[in-house]
Amino acid sequence: MRRVLQLGMVALVCCGWLRAEVIDRIVATVNGQPILQSEWDVEMRYEALLDQRPLPSTPEAAQAVLDRLIDQELLRQQIKVYRLRAISDSDVVQRIQELRRQIPNGTNDSEWRAMLSRYGLSEEEVKDRIATQLLILRFVDVRVRPTVHVDRRSIEAYYRDKLLPELRLRNAKEVPLADVTGQIEEILAQQRTDTILSDWLHDLRQQSDIHVQTPLVAPIQAPLAQQVAR
């Protein structure tokens, strides 16, 4: 009987180890730095929570999330070169509060906890994702944004070719250029920042050693995605 019990315990331990291996297996490496399947899982759940949509249910949607994780890892490796001010707990808390205000019933503590539970996320996992995003945003502001310049001609062109036609289409009152110059400048600056960042990430990918494990198995199972959808 003792021998049977011992064999049973070994089997349980092995099963547990195999489950852990599946959850935390390496799905990609970026210059030798692994991205784990559990990280992929958390990112998918986190993005779905923010967008208030079902969890990814297709390989293409899951792959898109993994591609964003790879980009984040490329940026994290670049961030190490810069001495950026650390993201404080108060910064993270403030950002979470802002996000909760954008989500229906998100400011209600019990509803928020229930929402996290439905998406299979913990408070700590959300805080970690927020901290990473804030660090990347700070890096972009330091590394990319200073290279962006919006001239007067571009502002006038946006006002004439984009804003005014939209206002007329909605039969809305036209506003003077002087009243919206600042907003237009910010819009154009953000667009150019996004373009520069996208081009830079493309170059980083070309210069980096990136391996994606195949075949990929999306970590979120269909029943969970359907459960969130309901």
Coordinates of C-alpha atoms in Angstrom, one line a residue:
M1 CA 0.0 0.0 0.0
R2 CA 2.8 2.4 0.9
R3 CA 4.4 1.7 -2.5
V4 CA 1.1 2.5 -4.3
L5 CA 0.8 5.7 -2.3
Q6 CA 4.4 6.7 -3.2
L7 CA 3.8 6.0 -6.8
G8 CA 0.5 8.0 -6.6
M9 CA 2.4 11.0 -5.1
V10 CA 5.1 10.8 -7.8
A11 CA 2.3 10.9 -10.4
L12 CA 0.7 13.9 -8.9
V13 CA 4.0 15.8 -8.6
C14 CA 4.8 14.9 -12.3
C15 CA 1.3 16.1 -13.4
G16 CA 1.7 19.3 -11.5
W17 CA 5.2 19.8 -13.0
L18 CA 3.8 19.2 -16.5
R19 CA 1.0 21.7 -16.0
A20 CA 3.5 24.3 -14.8
E21 CA 5.6 23.6 -17.8
V22 CA 2.7 24.1 -20.2
I23 CA 1.7 27.4 -18.4
D24 CA 5.2 28.8 -18.2
R25 CA 6.8 27.4 -21.3
I26 CA 8.9 29.8 -23.4
V27 CA 6.9 31.0 -26.4
A28 CA 9.5 33.5 -27.7
T29 CA 13.0 34.8 -27.0
V30 CA 14.2 38.3 -27.7
N31 CA 17.9 38.6 -27.8
G32 CA 18.0 35.7 -25.4
Q33 CA 15.4 37.1 -23.1
P34 CA 12.4 34.6 -22.8
I35 CA 8.8 35.5 -23.0
L36 CA 6.7 33.0 -21.1
Q37 CA 3.3 31.7 -22.0
S38 CA 2.0 32.9 -18.7
E39 CA 3.1 36.4 -19.6
W40 CA 1.3 36.0 -22.9
D41 CA -1.8 34.9 -21.1
V42 CA -1.8 37.9 -18.7
E43 CA -1.3 40.3 -21.5
M44 CA -4.3 38.9 -23.5
R45 CA -6.5 39.1 -20.4
Y46 CA -5.3 42.6 -19.6
E47 CA -5.9 44.0 -23.1
A48 CA -9.3 42.4 -23.2
L49 CA -10.2 44.0 -19.8
L50 CA -9.2 47.5 -20.9
D51 CA -11.1 47.2 -24.2
Q52 CA -14.1 45.5 -22.4
R53 CA -14.2 42.7 -25.0
P54 CA -14.0 38.9 -25.0
L55 CA -10.7 37.3 -24.7
P56 CA -8.9 36.5 -28.0
S57 CA -10.4 33.4 -29.6
T58 CA -8.4 33.2 -32.8
P59 CA -4.8 32.4 -33.5
E60 CA -4.4 35.7 -35.3
A61 CA -5.6 37.8 -32.4
A62 CA -3.4 35.9 -30.0
Q63 CA -0.4 36.3 -32.3
A64 CA -1.0 40.1 -32.4
V65 CA -0.8 40.2 -28.6
L66 CA 2.5 38.2 -28.7
D67 CA 3.9 40.6 -31.3
R68 CA 3.1 43.5 -28.9
L69 CA 4.9 41.7 -26.1
I70 CA 7.9 41.3 -28.3
D71 CA 7.9 45.0 -29.1
Q72 CA 7.6 45.8 -25.3
E73 CA 10.6 43.5 -24.6
L74 CA 12.7 45.3 -27.3
L75 CA 11.8 48.6 -25.7
R76 CA 12.6 47.4 -22.2
Q77 CA 16.1 46.4 -23.5
Q78 CA 16.6 49.8 -24.9
I79 CA 15.3 51.4 -21.6
K80 CA 18.2 49.9 -19.7
V81 CA 20.6 52.3 -21.5
Y82 CA 18.8 55.3 -20.1
R83 CA 18.6 56.4 -16.4
L84 CA 14.9 57.0 -16.2
R85 CA 13.1 57.9 -13.0
A86 CA 11.5 54.8 -11.5
I87 CA 7.7 54.5 -11.8
S88 CA 6.3 55.1 -8.3
D89 CA 3.4 53.3 -6.7
S90 CA 1.5 56.5 -6.7
D91 CA 1.9 56.8 -10.5
V92 CA 0.5 53.3 -10.9
V93 CA -2.4 53.9 -8.5
Q94 CA -3.3 57.1 -10.3
R95 CA -3.2 55.4 -13.7
I96 CA -5.4 52.6 -12.5
Q97 CA -7.9 55.1 -11.2
E98 CA -8.0 56.8 -14.5
L99 CA -8.5 53.5 -16.3
R100 CA -11.3 52.5 -14.0
R101 CA -13.1 55.7 -14.7
Q102 CA -13.1 54.8 -18.4
I103 CA -14.7 51.4 -17.8
P104 CA -18.4 51.0 -17.1
N105 CA -18.9 50.4 -13.3
G106 CA -15.1 50.4 -12.9
T107 CA -15.1 52.8 -10.1
N108 CA -17.3 50.5 -8.0
D109 CA -14.9 48.4 -5.9
S110 CA -17.0 45.3 -5.8
E111 CA -17.7 45.5 -9.6
W112 CA -14.0 46.0 -10.3
R113 CA -13.0 43.0 -8.3
A114 CA -15.7 40.9 -10.0
M115 CA -14.5 42.2 -13.4
L116 CA -10.9 41.2 -12.6
S117 CA -12.1 37.8 -11.5
R118 CA -14.1 37.3 -14.8
Y119 CA -11.0 38.1 -16.8
G120 CA -8.8 35.9 -14.6
L121 CA -6.6 38.8 -13.4
S122 CA -5.2 39.7 -10.0
E123 CA -4.7 43.3 -8.8
E124 CA -0.9 42.6 -8.8
E125 CA -0.9 41.5 -12.4
V126 CA -2.8 44.7 -13.4
K127 CA -0.3 46.8 -11.4
D128 CA 2.6 45.2 -13.1
R129 CA 1.2 45.8 -16.6
I130 CA 0.4 49.4 -15.8
A131 CA 4.0 50.0 -14.4
T132 CA 5.5 48.5 -17.6
Q133 CA 3.3 50.7 -19.8
L134 CA 4.1 53.8 -17.8
L135 CA 7.8 53.1 -18.0
I136 CA 7.6 52.6 -21.8
L137 CA 5.6 55.8 -22.2
R138 CA 8.2 57.7 -20.2
F139 CA 10.9 56.3 -22.3
V140 CA 9.1 57.3 -25.5
D141 CA 8.8 60.8 -24.2
V142 CA 12.5 61.0 -23.5
R143 CA 13.8 59.1 -26.6
V144 CA 11.3 59.8 -29.3
R145 CA 9.1 62.8 -28.6
P146 CA 11.9 65.4 -28.6
T147 CA 12.7 64.5 -32.2
V148 CA 9.1 65.4 -33.3
H149 CA 8.4 68.9 -34.7
V150 CA 5.1 70.1 -36.0
D151 CA 5.2 73.2 -38.2
R152 CA 2.6 75.9 -38.7
R153 CA 1.9 74.7 -42.3
S154 CA 1.0 71.2 -41.1
I155 CA -1.4 72.6 -38.5
E156 CA -3.1 74.8 -41.0
A157 CA -3.4 71.8 -43.5
Y158 CA -4.9 69.6 -40.8
Y159 CA -7.4 72.4 -39.9
R160 CA -8.4 73.0 -43.5
D161 CA -8.4 69.4 -44.9
K162 CA -9.4 67.4 -41.8
L163 CA -11.1 69.4 -39.1
L164 CA -13.3 71.8 -41.1
P165 CA -14.7 69.0 -43.4
E166 CA -15.6 66.9 -40.3
L167 CA -17.4 69.9 -38.6
R168 CA -19.3 70.6 -41.8
L169 CA -20.3 67.0 -42.2
R170 CA -21.8 67.0 -38.7
N171 CA -23.4 70.4 -39.3
A172 CA -21.3 71.7 -36.3
K173 CA -20.2 75.2 -35.7
E174 CA -16.8 76.0 -37.2
V175 CA -14.2 77.1 -34.7
P176 CA -11.3 79.5 -35.4
L177 CA -7.9 78.0 -36.1
A178 CA -6.4 79.9 -33.2
D179 CA -8.8 78.1 -30.8
V180 CA -7.7 74.7 -31.8
T181 CA -4.1 75.1 -32.7
G182 CA -2.8 73.5 -29.5
Q183 CA -5.1 70.5 -29.9
I184 CA -4.1 70.0 -33.6
E185 CA -0.4 70.3 -32.7
E186 CA -0.8 67.6 -30.1
I187 CA -2.7 65.3 -32.5
L188 CA 0.0 65.7 -35.2
A189 CA 2.8 65.3 -32.7
Q190 CA 1.3 62.0 -31.4
Q191 CA 0.8 60.7 -34.9
R192 CA 4.4 61.5 -35.9
T193 CA 5.6 59.9 -32.6
D194 CA 3.7 56.8 -33.3
T195 CA 5.2 56.6 -36.9
I196 CA 8.7 57.2 -35.6
L197 CA 8.3 54.6 -32.9
S198 CA 6.8 52.1 -35.4
D199 CA 9.7 52.6 -37.8
W200 CA 12.2 52.3 -34.9
L201 CA 10.7 49.0 -33.7
H202 CA 10.8 47.7 -37.2
D203 CA 14.6 48.5 -37.3
L204 CA 15.1 46.9 -33.9
R205 CA 13.4 43.8 -35.0
Q206 CA 15.6 43.6 -38.0
Q207 CA 18.7 44.0 -35.8
S208 CA 17.6 41.6 -33.0
D209 CA 17.7 37.9 -32.5
I210 CA 14.0 37.0 -32.2
H211 CA 12.8 33.4 -32.1
V212 CA 9.1 32.4 -31.8
Q213 CA 8.5 28.9 -30.7
T214 CA 6.4 26.8 -33.2
P215 CA 3.8 25.5 -33.1
L216 CA 2.3 28.2 -30.9
V217 CA -0.5 27.2 -28.6
A218 CA -2.7 30.1 -27.4
P219 CA -2.8 30.0 -23.6
I220 CA -6.5 31.0 -23.3
Q221 CA -8.9 28.2 -23.9
A222 CA -12.2 28.8 -25.7
P223 CA -14.5 28.1 -22.7
L224 CA -12.7 30.9 -20.8
A225 CA -13.1 33.3 -23.7
Q226 CA -16.8 32.4 -24.0
Q227 CA -17.2 32.9 -20.2
V228 CA -15.9 36.4 -20.4
A229 CA -18.0 37.1 -23.5
R230 CA -21.1 36.3 -21.6

